Amino acid sequence: MKIKQAINLTAISAAVLALSFSTGCRPETAGSVSVGDAASKVYVAPGQHDEFYNIVSGGFNGQMSVVGLPSGRVLKILPVFSAHPENGYGYTEESKPMLNTAHGFVPWDDLHHIAISTTNGEHDARWAFGNANNTPRIARVDLTSFETVEILEIPNSAGNHSSPFITENTEYVVASTRFSVPVGTDEENDVPIETYKENFKGTVSFIKVGDKGDMSIAFQLVTPGVNFDLARAGKGKSHGWFFFSTYNTEQAHTLLEVNASQRDKDFIMAVNWKKAEEYIKAGKGKTVKAKYAHNKLDHDTHMATSTIMEEVLQLDPKELKDIIYFIPCPKSPHGTDVDPSGEYIVGSGKLAALIPVFSFTKLMEAIDNQDFEGEYDGFPIVRYESALHGVVEKPGLGPLHTEFDGRGNAYTSMFVSSEVVKWSIETLEVLDRQPTFYSVGHLSIPGGPTAKPHGKYLVAYNKITKDRYLPTGPELAHSAQLFDISGDKMQLLLDFPTIGEPHYAEAFPAHLIKDKQVKIYKIEDNKHPYVTKGPGEAKVVRDGNKVHVYMTSIRSHFGPDNIEGVKVGDEVYFHVTNLEQDWDIPHGFAIKGANTAELLIMPGATQTLKWTPDRPGIFPFYCTDFCSALHQEMQGYLRVSPANSTVALKYSVGDTEED
Ligand code: RUQ
Ligand code: CUA
């Protein structure tokens, strides 16, 4: 038995290795483009704007980046789940609560997927949602200020990979767990790992999104203990349903590389969430204890708060019928994608040699006729052939993700054979294939996952860069490639490096948001408890060993700019209000020896730096953002005296000296 298993393992490992990129997957055709033609298509003349905003996940950097398309120019890095030195996110006293969790402060996570809000299945681009994989959370970014404004932790989840995916009208953001784990109290969860099959469960969380975007967990489905990889909501005719790819339906807990690839087929799990809603309305949910953080940024106070929630509502689909059905899907499906009409569901089995396409109409018929081929953990398995629209034969090796152009075509990324394959949804014929450099993961077409894709471009987000750019030591630039997909054949136009490792990205037309941008925060609306609304109000107040500096910044001075009477052992809080009311005039703040942060303060906002002087002396502070011709003059001095000194607190605001 042991020996047999070992042989098995070697054979499978060898097969997997042969498929993997390490043996070389360099596409045969070199990436040649007609330079003049391609260059003119991506050329955005100086002073002109890009046509699309592209919001790109940064993978293990926990950020999103904002890229213009077709130019590929990086416009901004948006910190979401990671502290970010550029603007103090996660460092300033105001923003630290955003990164609080039930496990405490988590300054770095892993962000894979972007979901741009939709109405009637089309992008409205009010918000961008992103997932934290490691410590499960969903974030909401406001696309008028390009700030993370809300983060909601997800209890009973581990490895929040299959998220965030949204329903047609952004009714829900949905998140499912990658790792199944015991779902009980901390004490109940202390079980032997080998009891996986009896004790480990999956969960799918439906997070309600309010009119203003506010998130709350409406309910959680407890599912069989499998791994969820990705998901998509139904739309159009399939609105009300949700589709999740699963792997490890073998329920292995060790050596998954081998043990989770035993079955010929895993499943796409179809969830009737309208039905689940009915059960919730009928009071069938069960409230269970769960600890998770809910963090929000308040734009009036410019402060984030973190609240620890205590319970969550769960539904048990085992007792409540007609919520969950399993559809067999070959070989560890990674992506599951729904076409713009909502009729076709594409499963991409990463170890499969074909791409199955399911029909929603047929799926409904099969469910109505109870056309099942058995049960999985008590849930009906719909007969594969009955739900199948057809398969794409010989698409390539290692299908991962599929996007749509709105003209009846689908585009699937092939990780192992490093290519994008275009095929017809109706006839399932392969129409074109183009190499990617190299090992492509996600694809993104502007509007690609919506009911109304914009077609035109496709971006391939690649895992390996190898020789595409000037080398930069052991780690090379991560890479995206832009294709023109407006014609019959795809045409490679541009390589551009990305920030972090790109996973999913979504792009939408710039006109949706570009005239809605927040330019300043009105100083009269600033409700920060330590705001200073004019240079005359600047002051320094001692409260025991806490010293609060109410400071203003305006081109080109700080008020106050001379401070004395601070002592070793004090906790000094610099609450700096930027009095500017002009677009694009932030001021910075830094003081020597500060080991918490610097600040970057937007016009009209207040931000706080906490500083604990550790020795007597003179400590200069200055503005870190080049704000005017006199930026270098924007500086000041703070005197620190020994703990027992009698130097009186004293500060000066411009000319006036006060005690
Ligand atoms: S995954 S490369 Cu983390 Cu979206 Cu498929
Ligand atoms: Cu303010 Cu430089």
XYZ file of C-alpha atoms and ligand atoms in Angstrom:
666
model
C 0.000 0.000 0.000
C 2.721 2.396 1.051
C 4.893 1.512 -1.927
C 2.052 1.796 -4.347
C 1.264 5.219 -3.037
C 4.879 6.267 -3.424
C 4.974 5.140 -7.037
C 1.725 6.839 -7.719
C 3.073 10.001 -6.214
C 6.213 9.979 -8.324
C 4.295 9.322 -11.488
C 1.860 12.121 -10.846
C 4.557 14.534 -9.741
C 6.441 13.824 -12.933
C 3.337 14.415 -14.994
C 2.620 17.664 -13.196
C 6.227 18.730 -13.573
C 6.160 18.018 -17.256
C 3.207 20.338 -17.487
C 4.680 23.041 -15.328
C 6.503 26.065 -16.587
C 9.832 25.105 -15.055
C 10.529 22.802 -17.974
C 10.212 25.732 -20.316
C 7.065 26.954 -21.915
C 8.489 29.563 -24.187
C 5.982 29.942 -26.981
C 7.366 29.132 -30.366
C 6.520 32.324 -32.124
C 8.492 35.308 -30.942
C 6.417 38.306 -29.886
C 6.806 40.256 -33.061
C 4.467 43.122 -33.788
C 4.391 45.621 -36.563
C 5.860 48.437 -34.568
C 4.264 51.403 -36.285
C 0.785 49.958 -36.146
C 0.973 48.692 -32.576
C 2.687 51.820 -31.284
C 0.020 54.090 -32.701
C -2.683 52.024 -30.966
C -1.189 52.398 -27.507
C 0.170 55.903 -28.002
C -1.549 58.409 -25.771
C -0.167 61.807 -26.745
C 1.308 64.055 -24.024
C -1.533 65.783 -22.226
C -4.124 63.292 -23.444
C -5.904 60.852 -21.161
C -6.267 57.119 -21.382
C -9.585 55.671 -22.456
C -9.910 53.182 -19.589
C -9.104 52.990 -15.927
C -7.659 49.589 -15.140
C -7.689 48.545 -11.482
C -5.088 45.837 -11.040
C -4.526 43.623 -8.032
C -1.001 43.600 -6.664
C -1.158 40.012 -5.379
C 1.174 39.501 -2.444
C 1.744 43.242 -1.988
C -1.838 43.631 -0.729
C -2.461 46.684 -2.886
C -4.280 47.684 -6.030
C -2.738 49.817 -8.713
C -4.463 52.152 -11.106
C -3.264 51.837 -14.675
C -4.376 53.748 -17.754
C -5.270 51.758 -20.850
C -4.138 51.519 -23.553
C -0.936 53.254 -22.462
C -0.129 50.933 -19.547
C 0.922 53.961 -17.466
C 0.706 53.487 -13.698
C -1.343 56.350 -12.214
C -1.512 55.391 -8.580
C -0.852 52.721 -6.011
C -3.842 52.186 -3.782
C -3.055 50.698 -0.405
C -5.765 48.296 0.725
C -4.515 45.481 2.975
C -0.935 46.672 3.386
C 0.577 49.677 5.084
C 1.884 52.088 2.497
C 4.700 54.561 3.119
C 3.702 56.828 0.270
C 0.697 58.236 2.084
C 0.982 56.892 5.611
C -1.865 54.371 5.241
C -1.523 51.952 8.145
C 1.008 54.235 9.857
C -1.030 57.269 10.836
C -3.206 57.134 13.927
C -6.260 57.781 11.738
C -5.672 54.899 9.326
C -4.295 52.183 11.638
C -7.798 50.904 12.563
C -8.362 50.024 8.887
C -5.850 47.191 9.242
C -7.224 45.893 12.518
C -8.593 42.331 12.591
C -9.794 39.819 15.163
C -6.108 38.786 15.207
C -4.926 42.337 15.878
C -3.100 44.685 13.522
C -2.185 43.025 10.211
C 0.006 45.349 8.122
C 0.482 43.154 5.072
C -1.844 40.771 3.249
C -2.315 39.228 -0.164
C -4.910 40.698 -2.590
C -5.947 38.688 -5.645
C -9.220 39.812 -7.099
C -10.920 43.025 -8.031
C -14.653 43.512 -8.474
C -15.957 46.808 -9.817
C -19.523 47.596 -8.764
C -22.293 47.089 -11.306
C -25.924 48.067 -11.874
C -27.999 45.838 -14.159
C -24.854 43.874 -14.786
C -22.971 46.888 -16.193
C -20.129 48.753 -14.550
C -21.222 51.780 -12.543
C -17.705 52.096 -11.080
C -18.775 53.483 -7.736
C -16.530 51.111 -5.838
C -13.779 48.608 -6.314
C -13.822 45.598 -4.007
C -10.769 43.494 -3.227
C -10.047 40.395 -1.148
C -7.475 39.715 1.542
C -6.540 36.112 1.078
C -4.591 35.321 4.180
C -6.564 36.929 6.985
C -9.934 36.824 5.248
C -11.359 40.259 4.523
C -13.144 42.245 1.846
C -12.253 45.870 1.205
C -14.193 48.594 -0.523
C -12.385 51.379 -2.331
C -14.261 54.566 -3.146
C -13.515 55.423 -6.770
C -14.140 59.142 -6.269
C -11.321 59.476 -3.745
C -9.333 56.328 -4.578
C -9.194 55.471 -0.913
C -9.940 52.286 0.985
C -12.990 53.300 2.966
C -14.171 50.014 4.456
C -12.780 46.599 5.376
C -14.902 43.732 6.644
C -13.326 40.607 8.074
C -14.912 37.236 7.293
C -15.222 34.719 10.102
C -15.152 30.946 9.563
C -13.025 31.391 6.474
C -9.354 30.660 5.814
C -7.664 31.693 2.615
C -10.320 33.987 1.204
C -9.386 33.260 -2.407
C -12.779 32.731 -3.974
C -13.744 36.358 -3.581
C -14.851 39.074 -4.041
C -17.497 38.378 -6.635
C -20.568 40.549 -6.954
C -24.139 40.051 -8.041
C -25.669 41.956 -10.954
C -26.759 45.028 -8.973
C -24.047 44.767 -6.351
C -26.682 43.409 -3.973
C -24.024 41.171 -2.502
C -20.300 40.773 -2.469
C -19.627 37.078 -2.118
C -16.625 35.433 -0.492
C -15.907 31.749 -0.071
C -13.143 30.014 1.752
C -10.222 28.343 0.052
C -9.238 26.205 3.009
C -11.958 24.314 4.719
C -11.566 24.441 8.473
C -13.603 23.489 11.516
C -16.381 26.028 11.916
C -17.064 26.346 15.615
C -15.809 28.129 18.681
C -12.035 28.274 19.223
C -12.246 25.355 21.666
C -14.393 23.267 19.330
C -11.945 23.896 16.503
C -9.081 22.190 18.313
C -9.429 18.830 16.501
C -6.979 16.359 14.922
C -6.197 17.324 11.330
C -6.942 13.762 10.236
C -10.578 14.295 11.187
C -10.863 16.568 8.129
C -13.719 14.616 6.576
C -15.966 14.852 9.603
C -14.969 18.200 11.067
C -13.824 20.533 8.294
C -16.355 22.698 6.469
C -16.421 25.290 3.745
C -18.300 28.560 4.030
C -19.724 31.009 1.526
C -20.475 34.486 2.875
C -23.030 36.787 1.305
C -22.120 40.351 2.198
C -24.898 42.865 1.742
C -23.884 46.148 0.127
C -25.995 49.172 1.078
C -26.842 52.164 -1.135
C -23.819 54.032 0.171
C -21.679 50.938 -0.126
C -21.699 49.889 3.529
C -21.024 46.193 3.926
C -22.438 43.686 6.413
C -22.551 39.891 6.383
C -26.138 38.983 5.548
C -25.626 35.238 5.912
C -23.115 32.452 5.612
C -23.742 29.074 3.965
C -21.998 26.118 5.554
C -20.894 23.734 2.791
C -19.032 20.433 2.415
C -15.336 20.671 3.275
C -13.769 21.320 -0.128
C -11.503 24.059 -1.466
C -13.237 26.913 -3.261
C -11.076 28.569 -5.871
C -13.082 31.184 -7.766
C -16.678 32.093 -8.510
C -19.021 34.205 -10.595
C -22.552 35.410 -10.119
C -25.224 34.562 -12.608
C -26.627 37.471 -14.590
C -29.546 38.094 -16.906
C -31.435 34.795 -16.964
C -29.161 33.277 -14.326
C -29.501 36.221 -11.929
C -30.247 34.724 -8.528
C -27.652 31.974 -8.926
C -23.973 31.849 -8.112
C -21.300 29.455 -9.372
C -18.211 28.398 -7.452
C -15.309 26.277 -8.656
C -14.158 23.627 -6.209
C -11.106 21.434 -5.957
C -9.930 18.892 -3.445
C -13.349 17.289 -3.473
C -11.264 14.272 -2.420
C -11.102 16.078 0.947
C -7.405 15.455 1.360
C -5.545 17.195 4.164
C -1.991 16.328 3.183
C 0.034 16.185 -0.041
C -2.718 17.950 -1.923
C -0.531 18.184 -5.003
C -1.230 14.493 -5.483
C -4.150 13.658 -3.267
C -6.380 16.441 -4.534
C -5.940 15.394 -8.172
C -7.296 11.853 -7.864
C -10.804 12.388 -9.100
C -11.530 12.748 -12.721
C -13.971 15.498 -12.007
C -14.429 18.011 -9.245
C -17.430 20.302 -9.181
C -18.850 23.651 -9.940
C -21.133 24.366 -7.018
C -24.315 26.151 -8.109
C -26.008 28.155 -5.379
C -29.546 29.486 -5.583
C -29.018 32.591 -3.454
C -32.558 33.870 -3.980
C -33.710 30.670 -2.311
C -31.242 31.211 0.514
C -32.646 34.741 0.930
C -36.151 33.261 1.262
C -34.985 30.943 4.030
C -33.363 33.877 5.798
C -36.577 35.889 5.520
C -38.481 32.915 6.902
C -36.212 32.967 9.944
C -34.364 29.750 9.114
C -30.941 31.206 9.841
C -29.020 30.393 12.992
C -26.985 33.028 14.808
C -23.596 31.762 15.894
C -20.765 33.394 17.822
C -17.961 34.696 15.634
C -15.337 37.396 16.094
C -14.481 39.645 13.175
C -13.508 43.247 12.625
C -15.512 45.822 10.716
C -13.453 48.900 9.868
C -14.668 52.118 8.344
C -13.211 55.430 7.318
C -15.285 58.496 8.134
C -14.708 61.261 5.610
C -15.931 63.974 7.995
C -13.524 63.146 10.776
C -10.873 61.704 8.424
C -10.567 58.869 10.951
C -11.061 55.127 10.696
C -12.730 53.109 13.412
C -12.632 49.384 14.013
C -15.504 47.511 15.631
C -15.258 43.875 16.655
C -18.440 42.052 15.682
C -19.668 39.169 17.802
C -21.976 37.007 15.730
C -22.926 35.895 12.265
C -26.057 34.359 10.754
C -25.593 30.916 9.199
C -27.753 28.742 6.979
C -27.331 25.000 6.796
C -28.147 24.022 3.190
C -28.161 20.392 4.236
C -31.329 20.920 6.180
C -32.725 23.574 3.878
C -33.136 22.015 0.462
C -32.760 23.498 -3.021
C -29.896 25.863 -2.289
C -26.881 23.838 -3.436
C -26.318 21.628 -6.499
C -23.046 20.214 -7.737
C -22.126 20.074 -11.432
C -19.246 17.736 -12.303
C -16.352 19.631 -13.897
C -13.133 18.022 -15.110
C -9.954 18.168 -13.069
C -9.616 20.805 -10.379
C -11.362 23.782 -11.971
C -9.693 27.116 -11.265
C -11.838 29.797 -12.891
C -15.555 29.534 -13.401
C -16.883 32.332 -15.588
C -20.319 33.365 -16.786
C -20.804 34.848 -20.261
C -22.448 38.279 -20.760
C -25.890 36.772 -21.395
C -25.780 34.663 -18.246
C -26.575 31.500 -20.215
C -23.108 29.919 -20.354
C -20.907 28.881 -17.476
C -17.321 28.061 -18.353
C -15.243 25.802 -16.110
C -11.474 25.899 -16.498
C -9.998 22.681 -15.120
C -6.340 23.470 -14.746
C -5.374 19.835 -15.327
C -8.026 19.189 -17.987
C -7.463 18.855 -21.727
C -10.754 20.497 -22.665
C -12.978 23.344 -21.534
C -16.520 22.390 -20.537
C -19.237 24.974 -21.138
C -22.473 24.509 -19.223
C -25.868 25.854 -20.171
C -27.924 27.534 -17.487
C -31.165 26.549 -19.260
C -30.086 22.907 -19.323
C -28.967 23.091 -15.725
C -32.415 24.331 -14.689
C -34.095 21.570 -16.700
C -31.862 18.947 -15.134
C -32.680 20.252 -11.664
C -36.414 20.330 -12.429
C -36.290 16.765 -13.766
C -34.096 15.598 -10.901
C -31.673 14.423 -13.539
C -28.991 13.600 -10.985
C -26.049 11.200 -11.020
C -25.740 10.769 -7.295
C -24.962 12.863 -4.267
C -21.913 14.600 -2.915
C -21.974 14.869 0.851
C -25.777 14.778 0.739
C -26.186 17.278 -2.111
C -27.496 16.324 -5.560
C -24.973 16.019 -8.390
C -26.510 17.123 -11.662
C -25.717 14.732 -14.528
C -22.696 16.158 -16.359
C -24.024 15.554 -19.872
C -27.398 17.032 -18.995
C -26.008 20.410 -17.959
C -23.365 20.533 -20.660
C -23.667 22.882 -23.631
C -20.503 21.361 -25.078
C -16.751 21.345 -24.752
C -13.954 23.254 -26.406
C -11.658 20.548 -27.739
C -7.873 20.880 -27.528
C -7.833 24.459 -26.321
C -4.269 24.284 -24.989
C -2.721 23.281 -21.683
C -3.662 24.520 -18.249
C -6.825 26.589 -18.780
C -7.300 29.052 -15.909
C -9.584 31.997 -16.608
C -12.068 33.115 -19.255
C -13.214 36.608 -20.245
C -15.707 37.742 -22.888
C -15.759 40.440 -25.560
C -19.527 40.873 -25.935
C -19.408 39.679 -29.540
C -19.926 36.004 -28.809
C -16.285 35.192 -28.170
C -14.547 33.876 -25.105
C -10.848 34.164 -24.286
C -9.200 31.630 -22.016
C -5.754 31.885 -20.469
C -3.564 28.790 -20.760
C -1.041 28.758 -17.979
C 1.002 25.767 -19.080
C 1.110 26.426 -22.812
C 1.444 30.200 -22.224
C -1.187 31.455 -24.592
C -4.526 33.171 -24.909
C -7.086 31.138 -26.808
C -10.086 32.760 -28.435
C -13.120 30.572 -29.062
C -16.735 30.924 -30.041
C -19.256 30.452 -27.252
C -21.902 29.170 -29.663
C -19.860 26.773 -31.821
C -17.085 26.093 -29.277
C -14.544 26.316 -32.101
C -11.093 27.669 -31.410
C -10.767 30.826 -33.534
C -7.335 32.142 -32.660
C -4.443 31.660 -30.285
C -1.630 34.013 -29.391
C 1.408 33.365 -27.221
C 1.887 35.223 -23.942
C 5.215 35.839 -22.302
C 4.998 33.838 -20.022
C 2.673 31.604 -18.008
C -0.427 33.722 -18.137
C -2.779 33.793 -15.141
C -5.774 36.096 -15.335
C -7.059 37.922 -18.390
C -8.957 41.170 -18.321
C -11.123 42.760 -20.981
C -12.660 46.149 -20.145
C -16.135 45.202 -18.924
C -15.205 41.545 -19.540
C -17.114 40.025 -16.619
C -20.169 42.264 -17.079
C -23.287 42.032 -19.205
C -21.790 44.648 -21.578
C -18.104 44.090 -22.300
C -16.330 46.858 -24.191
C -14.226 44.412 -26.163
C -11.410 46.247 -27.900
C -8.515 45.292 -25.581
C -7.439 42.294 -23.593
C -4.710 42.355 -20.978
C -2.876 39.156 -20.083
C -1.422 39.134 -16.577
C 1.594 36.865 -16.596
C 3.303 34.980 -13.807
C 6.765 34.818 -15.300
C 8.706 37.559 -17.069
C 12.091 35.980 -17.839
C 13.736 37.969 -20.603
C 11.139 40.647 -21.379
C 12.721 43.558 -19.512
C 16.075 44.734 -18.256
C 16.917 42.344 -15.413
C 16.673 43.582 -11.834
C 18.423 41.034 -9.640
C 16.812 37.831 -8.391
C 13.287 39.119 -8.870
C 12.201 40.472 -12.210
C 9.457 42.960 -13.034
C 6.003 41.456 -13.112
C 4.337 41.754 -16.415
C 1.173 42.477 -18.319
C 0.573 42.349 -22.054
C -2.009 44.302 -23.964
C -3.705 42.815 -27.019
C -5.958 44.447 -29.560
C -8.954 42.105 -29.868
C -11.094 44.248 -32.157
C -10.272 42.155 -35.236
C -10.509 38.447 -36.056
C -6.987 37.841 -34.841
C -5.591 39.118 -31.584
C -2.661 41.461 -31.953
C -0.041 41.954 -29.253
C 0.451 45.706 -28.768
C 2.395 46.304 -25.594
C 4.298 44.835 -22.652
C 4.143 46.792 -19.434
C 5.435 46.018 -15.968
C 3.038 45.889 -13.043
C 3.320 46.655 -9.350
C 3.423 43.426 -7.360
C 2.185 40.187 -8.855
C -0.950 40.898 -10.835
C -3.888 38.579 -10.367
C -7.243 39.801 -11.537
C -7.910 43.282 -12.870
C -10.967 45.081 -14.113
C -11.089 47.987 -16.530
C -13.921 50.426 -17.226
C -14.355 53.556 -19.350
C -12.693 56.593 -17.796
C -15.747 58.789 -18.377
C -17.635 56.851 -15.696
C -15.658 58.501 -12.919
C -13.192 61.045 -14.163
C -15.440 64.061 -13.591
C -16.576 62.797 -10.191
C -13.242 62.992 -8.441
C -12.940 64.456 -4.963
C -10.599 67.434 -5.336
C -10.402 68.713 -1.776
C -12.064 68.145 1.558
C -13.869 71.270 2.709
C -12.128 72.637 5.737
C -15.431 73.811 7.247
C -16.713 70.211 7.096
C -13.682 68.789 8.882
C -14.934 67.188 12.134
C -11.640 65.709 13.266
C -11.467 66.087 17.069
C -8.044 67.727 16.756
C -8.679 69.891 13.692
C -7.143 73.363 13.472
C -9.217 75.500 11.124
C -6.884 78.494 10.790
C -3.288 79.461 11.580
C -4.544 81.585 14.490
C -5.997 78.514 16.197
C -2.792 76.527 16.204
C -1.713 75.563 19.716
C 0.135 73.057 21.843
C -1.694 71.515 24.785
C -0.215 69.348 27.507
C -2.354 66.661 29.121
C -0.162 64.782 31.601
C 2.657 63.280 29.553
C 0.643 63.632 26.347
C 1.346 66.684 24.245
C -1.132 67.527 21.502
C 0.173 69.777 18.758
C -2.671 71.399 16.826
C -0.721 72.240 13.710
C -1.631 73.807 10.379
C 0.146 73.589 7.072
C -0.300 75.962 4.180
C 2.118 77.098 1.485
C 4.754 77.460 2.833
C 4.778 77.217 6.598
C 3.699 75.185 9.567
C 1.925 76.785 12.491
C 3.457 76.534 15.048
C 6.987 76.206 13.704
C 8.884 76.575 16.998
C 7.951 74.418 19.968
C 9.699 74.153 23.354
C 8.878 72.505 26.655
C 8.496 68.934 25.362
C 10.233 66.414 27.609
C 11.792 63.007 27.222
C 9.066 60.451 27.981
C 6.279 62.575 26.532
C 3.976 61.197 23.884
C 3.668 63.882 21.276
C 0.772 63.871 18.830
C 1.168 66.100 15.788
C -2.347 66.666 14.480
C -1.594 68.388 11.217
C -4.424 70.036 9.280
C -3.745 70.954 5.676
C -5.555 74.282 5.181
C -5.201 74.276 1.397
C -8.421 74.279 -0.582
C -6.840 73.661 -3.977
C -6.731 70.401 -5.914
C -3.511 68.419 -5.743
C -1.820 70.355 -2.931
C -1.060 67.831 -0.197
C 1.530 68.709 2.425
C 3.819 66.256 4.137
C 5.187 66.152 7.665
C 8.218 64.397 9.125
C 10.216 64.882 12.315
C 13.659 63.505 13.052
C 13.652 60.206 14.901
C 9.986 59.463 14.224
C 9.739 55.706 14.066
C 6.026 55.471 13.449
C 5.342 57.395 10.282
C 5.502 60.434 8.133
C 2.304 62.113 7.085
C 0.834 63.099 3.766
C -2.216 65.257 4.324
C -4.809 65.970 1.642
C -6.242 69.486 1.281
C -8.726 70.088 4.102
C -7.846 66.910 6.029
C -6.204 66.285 9.397
C -3.724 63.477 10.028
C -1.846 62.521 13.165
C 1.690 61.380 13.778
C 2.588 59.984 17.173
C 6.153 60.685 18.249
C 7.983 59.671 21.425
C 11.198 61.664 21.803
C 13.913 59.481 23.318
C 16.585 62.116 24.051
C 16.946 65.830 24.703
C 17.941 68.080 21.840
C 16.634 70.026 18.892
C 14.483 68.145 16.406
C 13.748 69.680 13.039
C 10.521 68.896 11.227
C 9.670 69.640 7.613
C 7.236 69.173 4.774
C 8.028 66.109 2.662
C 5.945 66.948 -0.422
C 7.382 69.539 -2.806
C 4.484 71.987 -2.574
C 5.791 75.382 -3.731
C 8.939 77.262 -4.628
C 9.387 77.775 -0.867
C 8.847 74.109 0.001
C 12.392 73.862 1.370
C 11.509 76.703 3.770
C 8.527 74.763 5.079
C 10.234 73.601 8.258
C 10.388 74.098 12.021
C 12.176 73.164 15.236
C 11.067 71.329 18.327
C 13.141 71.438 21.518
C 13.160 68.416 23.815
C 14.382 68.757 27.397
C 15.159 66.077 30.005
C 12.246 64.448 31.792
C 12.728 66.482 34.951
C 13.298 69.837 33.243
C 11.298 72.959 34.074
C 11.328 74.454 30.580
C 7.810 75.812 30.043
C 5.632 74.748 27.139
C 5.981 77.432 24.508
C 5.205 77.645 20.827
C 5.104 80.275 18.153
C 2.778 80.682 15.226
C 4.395 82.896 12.643
C 5.299 86.226 14.231
C 3.210 85.912 17.348
C 4.832 84.349 20.325
C 2.669 83.033 23.114
C 3.138 81.170 26.309
S -5.912 33.253 -9.073
S -4.004 33.057 -11.712
Cu -5.385 33.964 -7.171
Cu -7.202 34.590 -9.347
Cu -5.965 32.550 -11.006
Cu 4.332 71.789 2.081
Cu 6.235 71.157 0.915
